[in-house]
Amino acid sequence: MSKGLPKRSEDYSLWYNELVKRADLAENSAVRGCMVIKPYGYSIWEKMQAQLDKMFKETGHSNAYFPLFIPKSFLSKEASHVEGFAKECAVVTHYRLKNSDDGKSVIVDPDAKLEEELIVRPTSETVIWSTYKNWIQSYRDLPLLVNQWANVVRWEMRTRLFLRTTEFLWQEGHTAHATRQEAIDETVQMLNVYATFAETFMALPVVKGVKSANERFAGAEDTYCIEAMMQDGKALQAGTSHFLGQNFAKAFDVKFATKEGGLEHVWGTSWGVSTRLMGALIMAHSDDNGLVLPPKLAPIQVVIVPIYKTDEEFDKIANKANEITKKLLTKGVSVHFDKRDTHKPGWKFAEYELKGVPLRIAMGPRDLENNTIEVARRDTLSKETVDLAQIQIEDYVTEMLDKIQETIYQKAFDFRKEMTTEVNTWDEFLDKIESKGGFLSAHWDGTSETEEKIKELTKATIRCIPLDQNEEQGNCILTGNPSSGRVLFARAY
RNA sequence: CGGGGUGUAGCGUAGCCCGGUAUCGCGCCACAUUUGGGAUGUGGAGGUCGUAGGUUCGAAUCCUGCCACCCCGACCA
């Protein structure tokens, strides 16, 4: 393990790349654009999955699994959907290999061409709606509330670990409803689930909003999103929830018999979050010493590091550490006692800081003598010596973990507030987007042309039209045309 | 796919202009002393210099093709 991470202030993206690798989260793989998620990184993802899955079940959804491959013809059934994804699809054309004539390599067998090519799913609306056609006949079959955990492939030009990879892991919810309003309610409900998850578990404040037409999901009538602010002032879309209208129902002819005896197309939604959340988590909280993980998602919440010279000392410390571990386990705290004698305490301190373990307890001869421990917080890097006679260790630790969770959130919240600027003139817009970055709250005339033009000139896009937008008469930042409310602009990942 | 760059030990690099079988740091192994913020010393292991060909007595170094990766642009969760 080499020392010293690059500094965020010097090279933010280098800092990010190095951190991801050195903290053992993920690395590049033999396959271009695809990553290997390492055990430590994957265990954070598993914690996210477990919590989200619980929240999906609590809102009445069930998991299912649909195939990786989609017949090519399915994709083209919904016009804007195919347009949105066609350029980034991996295509399976053959089903067999054979030895080359010189016997030295393996080649695609030209005789094994598929009659209809298969695409590797970039998202599953089409296979799922083709299936829903068979599942839905009557209003009694509705609503249909399904989620799947899966991998998808989008052939991207430029990739970055977690933020944009060719293959990524995600969940995609796909629901069908009898009425427009019910589908919209579902869309908003899942957006709220995502927002709650981000804020409560990831300690990541998010703005809930609606996408402009330019940024809308291919095939959706409306795309809702949660947008987060990273430490370099760039925005990151952390989750999306789409109101599909009857688009896919019409494309795949999914109709249901109403109570009144009519026959109508069903209303759909889809919503997803991906391993991109890992990127958000890293970029929102971490510092120049390494990861900073919110306790609710940290694979190890507390690490105990012994400091000792003799075996005898170690045994005493180990006894005490085991005592503490047992007490913490009764409160469901995940503890790791690092008894390796192959590394020195100072090395371990740096290592656990790099990996973002929220709380570190160190115990040495002095502590044995005084019945104390040294407690260090990862988020503030502060240390204090605690007298074990004065506290209940399990209560002390759980309270401390809650405090850390809260502090991390508050810090990110304050940062986002600081990085959200109201701008009222085009000059101000140009100045702020260059000098400060962050969210720029500005009036917009509501047209795609204006949005395009602004993107062209500044690389900033409309991240969303906030759901809590205030009615406010104003003039478009670029064109001066009338506008009835502010939207959020930012440069984005 | 355009423009630029880089491939030398597990990782990061020097050497390349000016040809003579490869430098340094981290890591790894052994032993000793160490252990309250990334220990120190001594000894050791590890390399078809991305790949194929060419020039040459001799190529990491010069020439050509190919491959991979990185950065910058157009596309995107």
Coordinates of C-alpha atoms (C1' of nucleotides) in Angstrom, one line a residue:
Chain A
M1 CA 0.0 0.0 0.0
S2 CA 1.6 3.2 -1.1
K3 CA 1.1 6.4 0.9
G4 CA -0.9 9.4 0.2
L5 CA -3.9 9.9 -2.0
P6 CA -3.9 12.6 -4.6
K7 CA -5.5 15.8 -3.3
R8 CA -9.0 16.7 -4.3
S9 CA -8.0 20.3 -4.8
E10 CA -5.3 19.4 -7.2
D11 CA -6.9 16.8 -9.4
Y12 CA -10.4 15.7 -8.4
S13 CA -10.9 13.0 -11.0
L14 CA -7.5 11.5 -10.2
W15 CA -8.4 11.6 -6.6
Y16 CA -11.6 9.7 -7.3
N17 CA -10.0 7.0 -9.5
E18 CA -7.2 6.4 -7.0
L19 CA -9.6 6.3 -4.1
V20 CA -11.8 3.7 -5.7
K21 CA -8.8 1.5 -6.3
R22 CA -6.9 2.0 -3.1
A23 CA -9.9 1.6 -0.9
D24 CA -10.5 -1.8 -2.5
L25 CA -13.9 -0.9 -4.0
A26 CA -13.3 -1.7 -7.6
E27 CA -10.8 -2.0 -10.4
N28 CA -10.7 -2.1 -14.1
S29 CA -11.1 -5.5 -15.7
A30 CA -9.7 -7.3 -18.7
V31 CA -12.8 -6.2 -20.5
R32 CA -12.7 -2.6 -21.7
G33 CA -15.2 -0.4 -19.9
C34 CA -16.2 -3.1 -17.4
M35 CA -15.2 -3.2 -13.8
V36 CA -14.5 -5.8 -11.1
I37 CA -16.3 -4.8 -7.9
K38 CA -14.1 -6.0 -5.1
P39 CA -15.4 -7.6 -1.9
Y40 CA -15.2 -4.4 0.1
G41 CA -17.0 -2.4 -2.5
Y42 CA -19.5 -5.1 -3.1
S43 CA -20.4 -5.3 0.5
I44 CA -21.4 -1.6 0.5
W45 CA -23.6 -2.3 -2.6
E46 CA -25.1 -5.2 -0.7
K47 CA -26.1 -3.0 2.1
M48 CA -27.7 -0.6 -0.3
Q49 CA -29.5 -3.4 -2.0
A50 CA -30.7 -4.9 1.3
Q51 CA -32.2 -1.5 2.4
L52 CA -33.7 -0.6 -0.9
D53 CA -35.2 -4.1 -1.3
K54 CA -36.8 -3.8 2.1
M55 CA -38.3 -0.5 1.1
F56 CA -39.6 -1.9 -2.2
K57 CA -41.3 -4.8 -0.4
E58 CA -42.8 -2.4 2.1
T59 CA -44.4 -0.5 -0.7
G60 CA -45.9 -3.7 -2.1
H61 CA -43.5 -4.8 -4.8
S62 CA -42.2 -8.3 -5.5
N63 CA -39.0 -9.4 -7.1
A64 CA -38.9 -11.3 -10.4
Y65 CA -36.3 -12.0 -13.1
F66 CA -36.5 -11.4 -16.8
P67 CA -33.9 -12.5 -19.4
L68 CA -30.6 -10.8 -20.3
F69 CA -31.4 -11.0 -24.0
I70 CA -34.0 -9.2 -25.9
P71 CA -35.1 -10.0 -29.4
K72 CA -34.0 -7.1 -31.6
S73 CA -37.5 -6.6 -33.0
F74 CA -38.8 -5.8 -29.5
L75 CA -36.7 -2.7 -29.1
S76 CA -38.2 -1.0 -32.1
K77 CA -41.8 -1.4 -31.0
E78 CA -41.6 1.8 -29.0
A79 CA -40.3 4.6 -31.3
S80 CA -38.5 6.9 -29.0
H81 CA -37.3 4.0 -26.9
V82 CA -35.3 2.5 -29.8
E83 CA -34.1 5.9 -30.7
G84 CA -32.7 6.5 -27.3
F85 CA -30.9 3.2 -26.9
A86 CA -30.0 1.9 -30.4
K87 CA -26.6 3.6 -30.4
E88 CA -25.4 1.8 -27.3
C89 CA -26.6 -1.8 -27.6
A90 CA -24.4 -4.9 -27.6
V91 CA -25.8 -7.4 -30.1
V92 CA -25.5 -11.2 -30.1
T93 CA -25.4 -12.5 -33.7
H94 CA -24.1 -16.0 -33.3
Y95 CA -24.5 -18.9 -31.0
R96 CA -21.4 -21.0 -31.6
L97 CA -17.6 -20.9 -31.9
K98 CA -15.3 -23.3 -33.7
N99 CA -11.6 -23.9 -34.1
S100 CA -9.9 -21.9 -36.8
D101 CA -8.5 -23.9 -39.8
D102 CA -4.9 -23.6 -38.5
G103 CA -6.1 -24.8 -35.1
K104 CA -4.5 -22.0 -33.3
S105 CA -7.5 -20.0 -32.3
V106 CA -11.2 -20.0 -31.9
I107 CA -13.4 -18.2 -34.3
V108 CA -17.1 -17.4 -34.6
D109 CA -18.8 -20.1 -36.6
P110 CA -20.3 -18.4 -39.6
D111 CA -22.8 -21.3 -39.9
A112 CA -24.2 -20.5 -36.5
K113 CA -25.8 -17.2 -37.3
L114 CA -28.9 -16.4 -35.3
E115 CA -32.1 -15.9 -37.3
E116 CA -33.1 -13.0 -35.2
E117 CA -30.3 -11.2 -33.4
L118 CA -30.5 -10.6 -29.7
I119 CA -29.5 -7.5 -27.9
V120 CA -28.1 -7.5 -24.5
R121 CA -30.6 -5.5 -22.4
P122 CA -29.8 -1.8 -21.9
T123 CA -33.0 -1.8 -19.8
S124 CA -35.9 -4.2 -19.7
E125 CA -39.1 -2.4 -20.5
T126 CA -39.6 -4.2 -23.8
V127 CA -39.2 -7.8 -22.6
I128 CA -41.2 -7.1 -19.5
W129 CA -44.1 -5.4 -21.3
S130 CA -44.2 -8.3 -23.8
T131 CA -44.6 -10.5 -20.8
Y132 CA -47.1 -8.3 -19.1
K133 CA -49.4 -8.7 -22.1
N134 CA -49.9 -12.3 -21.0
W135 CA -50.2 -11.5 -17.3
I136 CA -52.8 -8.7 -17.5
Q137 CA -56.4 -9.3 -18.7
S138 CA -58.6 -7.7 -16.2
Y139 CA -58.6 -4.8 -13.7
R140 CA -58.3 -7.6 -11.1
D141 CA -54.8 -8.2 -12.3
L142 CA -53.8 -4.7 -11.5
P143 CA -51.8 -3.1 -10.1
L144 CA -48.8 -5.2 -11.1
L145 CA -45.9 -4.3 -8.9
V146 CA -42.6 -5.9 -9.9
N147 CA -38.9 -5.2 -9.4
Q148 CA -35.8 -7.0 -10.7
W149 CA -32.2 -6.8 -9.6
A150 CA -30.1 -7.3 -12.7
N151 CA -27.1 -6.3 -14.8
V152 CA -27.5 -4.2 -17.9
V153 CA -25.2 -3.2 -20.7
R154 CA -24.9 0.2 -22.4
W155 CA -22.0 0.5 -24.8
E156 CA -20.5 3.8 -23.7
M157 CA -17.6 5.6 -25.3
R158 CA -16.0 6.8 -22.2
T159 CA -16.3 5.0 -18.9
R160 CA -15.4 5.7 -15.3
L161 CA -15.5 3.3 -12.4
F162 CA -19.0 3.2 -10.9
L163 CA -20.1 6.4 -12.6
R164 CA -20.4 5.1 -16.1
T165 CA -19.4 1.5 -17.0
T166 CA -20.4 -0.6 -19.9
E167 CA -22.0 -3.2 -17.7
F168 CA -23.6 -2.1 -14.5
L169 CA -25.7 -3.5 -11.7
W170 CA -29.1 -2.0 -10.9
Q171 CA -32.6 -2.6 -9.9
E172 CA -35.5 -1.7 -12.2
G173 CA -39.1 -1.6 -11.1
H174 CA -41.8 -2.0 -13.6
T175 CA -45.4 -1.5 -12.7
A176 CA -48.8 -1.5 -14.5
H177 CA -51.9 0.4 -13.3
A178 CA -55.5 0.8 -14.2
T179 CA -55.5 4.6 -14.2
R180 CA -53.2 7.4 -15.1
Q181 CA -53.4 8.9 -11.7
E182 CA -52.5 5.7 -10.0
A183 CA -49.4 5.3 -12.2
I184 CA -48.3 8.9 -11.5
D185 CA -48.8 8.3 -7.8
E186 CA -46.6 5.2 -8.1
T187 CA -43.9 7.2 -10.0
V188 CA -43.8 9.8 -7.3
Q189 CA -44.0 7.3 -4.5
M190 CA -40.8 5.5 -5.8
L191 CA -39.1 8.8 -6.3
N192 CA -39.8 9.5 -2.6
V193 CA -38.4 6.1 -1.7
Y194 CA -35.2 6.9 -3.5
A195 CA -35.0 10.3 -1.9
T196 CA -35.5 8.9 1.6
F197 CA -32.9 6.2 1.0
A198 CA -30.4 8.7 -0.3
E199 CA -30.9 11.1 2.6
T200 CA -31.4 8.7 5.4
F201 CA -28.9 5.9 4.5
M202 CA -26.4 7.5 2.1
A203 CA -26.5 10.8 4.1
L204 CA -26.9 12.4 0.7
P205 CA -29.2 15.4 0.3
V206 CA -31.0 15.3 -3.0
V207 CA -33.2 17.6 -5.0
K208 CA -36.4 16.0 -6.3
G209 CA -37.5 17.1 -9.6
V210 CA -38.8 16.5 -13.1
K211 CA -36.6 16.3 -16.2
S212 CA -37.0 18.6 -19.1
A213 CA -38.0 17.0 -22.4
N214 CA -34.3 16.8 -23.5
E215 CA -33.3 14.7 -20.5
R216 CA -36.4 12.5 -20.4
F217 CA -36.1 8.7 -20.5
A218 CA -36.6 7.3 -24.0
G219 CA -40.2 6.2 -24.0
A220 CA -41.4 8.0 -20.9
E221 CA -44.1 10.7 -20.7
D222 CA -42.4 12.2 -17.6
T223 CA -39.1 11.4 -15.9
Y224 CA -38.7 12.3 -12.2
C225 CA -35.3 12.3 -10.7
I226 CA -33.2 12.9 -7.6
E227 CA -30.1 15.1 -8.2
A228 CA -27.1 15.3 -5.9
M229 CA -24.2 17.7 -5.6
M230 CA -20.6 16.4 -5.7
Q231 CA -17.7 18.1 -4.0
D232 CA -16.3 19.4 -7.2
G233 CA -19.5 21.3 -8.0
K234 CA -20.8 18.9 -10.5
A235 CA -24.3 17.4 -10.3
L236 CA -25.0 13.7 -10.4
Q237 CA -28.3 12.1 -11.2
A238 CA -28.7 9.5 -8.5
G239 CA -32.0 7.9 -9.4
T240 CA -34.9 8.1 -11.8
S241 CA -38.6 7.2 -11.8
H242 CA -40.5 7.3 -15.0
F243 CA -44.2 7.8 -15.8
L244 CA -44.6 5.8 -19.0
G245 CA -48.1 6.8 -19.7
Q246 CA -49.6 4.1 -22.0
N247 CA -46.6 4.1 -24.4
F248 CA -45.4 0.6 -23.7
A249 CA -48.9 -0.8 -23.2
K250 CA -49.7 0.5 -26.7
A251 CA -46.5 -0.8 -28.2
F252 CA -47.0 -4.3 -26.7
D253 CA -50.8 -4.3 -26.8
V254 CA -51.4 -4.6 -23.1
K255 CA -55.1 -4.1 -22.4
F256 CA -57.3 -4.8 -19.5
A257 CA -61.1 -5.2 -19.1
T258 CA -62.4 -2.5 -16.8
K259 CA -65.0 -2.9 -14.1
E260 CA -67.4 -1.2 -16.4
G261 CA -66.9 -3.7 -19.2
G262 CA -64.6 -1.5 -21.3
L263 CA -61.2 -2.4 -22.7
E264 CA -58.3 -0.1 -22.1
H265 CA -54.5 0.1 -22.3
V266 CA -52.8 0.0 -18.9
W267 CA -50.6 2.7 -17.5
G268 CA -47.0 2.1 -16.7
T269 CA -44.1 3.2 -14.6
S270 CA -40.4 2.2 -14.3
W271 CA -37.8 3.3 -11.9
G272 CA -34.2 2.5 -11.2
V273 CA -31.0 3.1 -9.3
S274 CA -27.7 1.6 -10.1
T275 CA -24.1 1.0 -8.9
R276 CA -23.7 4.6 -9.8
L277 CA -24.9 5.3 -6.3
M278 CA -21.5 4.0 -5.2
G279 CA -19.9 6.9 -7.1
A280 CA -22.3 9.4 -5.5
L281 CA -21.5 8.0 -2.1
I282 CA -17.8 8.3 -2.6
M283 CA -17.8 11.8 -4.3
A284 CA -20.2 13.3 -1.8
H285 CA -18.4 12.6 1.5
S286 CA -14.9 11.4 1.1
D287 CA -11.7 13.5 1.8
D288 CA -8.0 13.5 1.1
N289 CA -7.4 10.7 3.7
G290 CA -9.8 8.4 1.9
L291 CA -13.4 7.2 2.0
V292 CA -15.9 8.6 4.5
L293 CA -18.8 6.1 4.8
P294 CA -22.1 6.9 6.5
P295 CA -22.4 4.3 9.4
K296 CA -25.7 3.0 8.0
L297 CA -23.9 1.7 4.9
A298 CA -20.4 0.9 6.3
P299 CA -19.6 -2.8 6.1
I300 CA -17.5 -2.3 9.2
Q301 CA -18.9 0.3 11.6
V302 CA -16.4 0.0 14.4
V303 CA -12.8 -1.3 14.2
I304 CA -10.8 -2.1 17.3
V305 CA -7.0 -1.7 17.0
P306 CA -4.9 -3.2 19.8
I307 CA -1.6 -1.6 20.7
Y308 CA 0.8 -3.8 22.5
K309 CA 4.4 -5.0 23.0
T310 CA 4.1 -8.4 24.7
D311 CA 1.9 -11.4 24.2
E312 CA 0.7 -10.9 27.8
E313 CA -0.4 -7.4 27.0
F314 CA -2.1 -8.5 23.8
D315 CA -4.1 -11.1 25.7
K316 CA -5.4 -8.6 28.1
I317 CA -6.4 -6.2 25.4
A318 CA -8.0 -9.0 23.4
N319 CA -10.1 -9.9 26.4
K320 CA -11.3 -6.4 26.8
A321 CA -11.9 -6.1 23.0
N322 CA -14.0 -9.2 23.0
E323 CA -16.1 -7.9 25.9
I324 CA -16.7 -4.7 24.0
T325 CA -17.4 -6.6 20.8
K326 CA -20.1 -8.7 22.5
K327 CA -21.8 -5.6 23.9
L328 CA -21.8 -3.9 20.6
L329 CA -23.2 -6.9 18.8
T330 CA -26.2 -6.8 21.1
K331 CA -27.0 -3.5 19.5
G332 CA -26.4 -4.8 16.0
V333 CA -23.2 -2.8 15.5
S334 CA -20.7 -4.5 13.1
V335 CA -17.4 -4.6 14.8
H336 CA -14.0 -5.8 13.6
F337 CA -11.2 -6.6 16.0
D338 CA -8.0 -6.3 14.0
K339 CA -5.6 -8.6 15.7
R340 CA -3.1 -9.0 12.8
D341 CA 0.4 -8.8 14.1
T342 CA 1.7 -8.2 10.6
H343 CA 1.0 -4.5 10.6
K344 CA 1.7 -1.8 13.1
P345 CA -1.1 0.4 14.7
G346 CA -0.2 3.5 12.7
W347 CA -0.4 1.5 9.5
K348 CA -3.8 0.2 10.5
F349 CA -5.1 3.7 11.4
A350 CA -4.2 5.0 7.9
E351 CA -5.7 1.8 6.4
Y352 CA -9.1 2.1 8.1
E353 CA -9.2 5.8 7.3
L354 CA -8.7 5.0 3.7
K355 CA -11.5 2.5 3.9
G356 CA -13.9 4.9 5.6
V357 CA -14.6 2.9 8.8
P358 CA -16.7 5.4 10.8
L359 CA -15.4 4.7 14.3
R360 CA -12.1 3.4 15.5
I361 CA -11.3 2.3 19.0
A362 CA -7.7 2.0 20.0
M363 CA -6.6 0.2 23.1
G364 CA -3.1 0.1 24.5
P365 CA -1.3 -0.5 27.8
R366 CA -2.1 3.0 29.0
D367 CA -5.8 2.3 28.4
L368 CA -5.6 -1.0 30.3
E369 CA -4.1 0.8 33.3
N370 CA -6.8 3.5 33.3
N371 CA -9.7 1.5 32.0
T372 CA -10.1 3.8 29.0
I373 CA -10.2 3.5 25.2
E374 CA -9.3 6.0 22.5
V375 CA -12.2 6.7 20.2
A376 CA -11.5 8.3 16.8
R377 CA -14.2 9.6 14.4
R378 CA -13.6 9.2 10.7
D379 CA -15.8 12.1 9.6
T380 CA -14.2 14.7 11.8
L381 CA -10.9 13.0 12.4
S382 CA -11.2 13.9 16.0
K383 CA -10.1 11.7 18.9
E384 CA -11.1 11.4 22.5
T385 CA -10.1 9.2 25.4
V386 CA -13.2 7.7 27.1
D387 CA -13.4 6.3 30.6
L388 CA -15.2 3.0 30.4
A389 CA -16.4 3.3 33.9
Q390 CA -18.4 6.5 33.0
I391 CA -20.3 5.0 30.1
Q392 CA -22.3 2.1 28.7
I393 CA -20.0 1.3 25.7
E394 CA -22.9 0.0 23.5
D395 CA -25.0 3.1 24.1
Y396 CA -22.0 5.4 23.7
V397 CA -21.1 3.8 20.3
T398 CA -24.6 3.7 18.9
E399 CA -25.2 7.3 19.8
M400 CA -21.8 8.2 18.3
L401 CA -22.7 6.3 15.0
D402 CA -26.0 8.2 14.8
K403 CA -24.1 11.5 15.4
I404 CA -21.7 10.6 12.6
Q405 CA -24.5 9.8 10.2
E406 CA -26.1 13.1 11.1
T407 CA -22.9 15.1 10.8
I408 CA -22.0 13.7 7.4
Y409 CA -25.5 14.5 6.1
Q410 CA -25.4 18.0 7.5
K411 CA -22.0 18.7 6.0
A412 CA -23.2 17.6 2.6
F413 CA -26.4 19.6 3.1
D414 CA -24.5 22.7 3.9
F415 CA -22.2 22.2 1.0
R416 CA -25.1 21.9 -1.4
K417 CA -26.7 25.0 0.0
E418 CA -23.4 26.8 -0.5
M419 CA -23.2 25.5 -4.0
T420 CA -26.7 26.5 -5.0
T421 CA -26.8 30.0 -6.5
E422 CA -29.7 32.1 -7.8
V423 CA -28.6 33.8 -10.9
N424 CA -30.6 36.4 -12.8
T425 CA -28.5 37.6 -15.7
W426 CA -26.7 35.7 -18.5
D427 CA -23.4 37.3 -17.5
E428 CA -23.8 36.1 -14.0
F429 CA -24.7 32.7 -15.2
L430 CA -21.5 32.5 -17.3
D431 CA -19.4 33.7 -14.4
K432 CA -20.8 31.4 -11.8
I433 CA -20.7 28.3 -14.0
E434 CA -17.0 28.9 -14.6
S435 CA -15.9 30.2 -11.2
K436 CA -18.1 28.3 -8.8
G437 CA -20.0 25.5 -10.4
G438 CA -22.7 23.9 -8.4
F439 CA -26.5 24.3 -9.0
L440 CA -27.5 27.5 -10.7
S441 CA -31.1 28.3 -10.0
A442 CA -32.4 30.4 -13.0
H443 CA -35.4 31.2 -15.1
W444 CA -35.9 29.3 -18.3
D445 CA -38.4 29.8 -21.1
G446 CA -39.3 26.2 -21.2
T447 CA -38.1 25.4 -24.7
S448 CA -35.7 22.7 -25.8
E449 CA -34.0 25.1 -28.2
T450 CA -32.9 27.3 -25.3
E451 CA -31.8 24.4 -23.2
E452 CA -29.7 23.1 -26.1
K453 CA -28.2 26.5 -26.7
I454 CA -27.2 26.9 -23.0
K455 CA -25.6 23.5 -23.1
E456 CA -23.7 24.3 -26.2
L457 CA -22.4 27.6 -24.6
T458 CA -21.7 26.4 -21.1
K459 CA -21.8 22.6 -20.9
A460 CA -24.5 23.1 -18.3
T461 CA -27.8 21.2 -18.6
I462 CA -31.1 21.5 -16.8
R463 CA -30.7 18.9 -14.0
C464 CA -34.4 19.2 -13.1
I465 CA -37.4 21.3 -12.5
P466 CA -37.6 21.0 -8.7
L467 CA -40.9 19.6 -7.4
D468 CA -40.9 22.3 -4.7
Q469 CA -40.4 25.0 -7.3
N470 CA -41.9 28.4 -6.3
E471 CA -44.3 30.2 -8.6
E472 CA -42.3 33.2 -9.6
Q473 CA -42.6 35.4 -12.6
G474 CA -39.2 36.1 -14.3
N475 CA -37.4 36.2 -17.6
C476 CA -35.4 33.4 -19.2
I477 CA -31.7 33.7 -18.4
L478 CA -30.8 33.4 -22.1
T479 CA -33.7 34.7 -24.2
G480 CA -35.4 37.0 -21.8
N481 CA -38.8 35.3 -22.6
P482 CA -41.2 35.0 -19.7
S483 CA -40.9 32.1 -17.2
S484 CA -43.0 31.1 -14.3
G485 CA -40.4 29.5 -12.1
R486 CA -36.7 28.7 -11.6
V487 CA -35.0 25.4 -12.7
L488 CA -31.7 24.0 -11.7
F489 CA -28.8 24.1 -14.1
A490 CA -25.4 22.4 -13.5
R491 CA -22.6 20.7 -15.2
A492 CA -23.2 17.0 -14.6
Y493 CA -21.6 13.6 -14.5
Chain B
rC1 C1' -15.0 7.8 -34.3
rG2 C1' -11.5 12.5 -34.6
rG3 C1' -7.1 15.1 -31.8
rG4 C1' -3.0 14.2 -28.3
rG5 C1' -0.2 10.9 -25.1
rU6 C1' 1.7 6.3 -22.9
rG7 C1' 3.1 0.9 -22.8
rU8 C1' 10.0 -1.2 -18.9
rA9 C1' 9.1 -6.6 -12.1
rG10 C1' 2.6 -6.8 -8.4
rC11 C1' 2.3 -1.0 -8.6
rG12 C1' 4.7 3.7 -9.8
rU13 C1' 9.0 5.0 -12.7
rA14 C1' 14.5 6.2 -15.0
rG15 C1' 16.9 4.9 -19.4
rC16 C1' 15.1 6.2 -25.6
rC17 C1' 17.2 12.2 -28.7
rC18 C1' 23.1 10.0 -28.6
rG19 C1' 22.1 1.5 -29.9
rG20 C1' 26.4 -2.4 -26.0
rU21 C1' 20.8 -7.5 -21.9
rA22 C1' 18.0 -2.3 -17.5
rU23 C1' 17.6 2.5 -12.8
rC24 C1' 15.1 4.0 -8.5
rG25 C1' 10.9 3.9 -5.0
rC26 C1' 6.8 1.2 -3.0
rG27 C1' 5.3 -3.7 -2.3
rC28 C1' 7.0 -9.0 -1.6
rC29 C1' 10.4 -13.0 1.2
rA30 C1' 14.1 -14.0 5.6
rC31 C1' 16.3 -12.4 10.1
rA32 C1' 17.0 -8.8 14.0
rU33 C1' 15.6 -4.6 16.6
rU34 C1' 10.6 -2.2 16.9
rU35 C1' 4.8 -1.3 18.1
rG36 C1' 0.0 5.4 21.3
rG37 C1' -0.3 7.9 13.5
rG38 C1' 1.8 4.6 7.3
rA39 C1' 9.1 1.6 11.7
rU40 C1' 14.5 0.7 10.9
rG41 C1' 18.7 -2.1 9.4
rU42 C1' 20.9 -6.2 6.8
rG43 C1' 20.3 -9.8 3.2
rG44 C1' 17.2 -11.8 -0.9
rA45 C1' 13.6 -13.1 -4.9
rG46 C1' 11.2 -11.1 -9.0
rG47 C1' 12.0 -8.5 -16.1
rU48 C1' 10.4 -12.7 -23.4
rC49 C1' 11.4 -3.8 -22.0
rG50 C1' 2.9 -4.2 -25.2
rU51 C1' 3.2 -7.3 -29.8
rA52 C1' 4.9 -8.8 -34.9
rG53 C1' 8.4 -7.7 -38.4
rG54 C1' 12.7 -4.8 -40.3
rU55 C1' 17.8 -2.2 -40.0
rU56 C1' 22.4 -3.7 -37.3
rC57 C1' 28.1 -7.5 -35.2
rG58 C1' 24.6 -6.0 -31.4
rA59 C1' 17.8 -3.0 -30.3
rA60 C1' 14.2 -1.0 -24.3
rU61 C1' 16.7 2.6 -27.5
rC62 C1' 16.3 3.5 -34.8
rC63 C1' 12.1 2.2 -38.8
rU64 C1' 7.2 -0.1 -40.1
rG65 C1' 2.6 -2.6 -39.0
rC66 C1' -0.7 -4.2 -35.2
rC67 C1' -2.8 -4.3 -30.1
rA68 C1' -4.0 -2.2 -25.5
rC69 C1' -4.7 1.7 -22.1
rC70 C1' -5.1 7.0 -20.6
rC71 C1' -6.5 12.3 -21.5
rC72 C1' -9.4 15.9 -24.6
rG73 C1' -14.0 16.2 -27.9
rA74 C1' -19.3 14.2 -30.1
rC75 C1' -23.2 10.3 -26.7
rC76 C1' -25.1 8.8 -21.8
rA77 C1' -27.8 6.3 -15.5

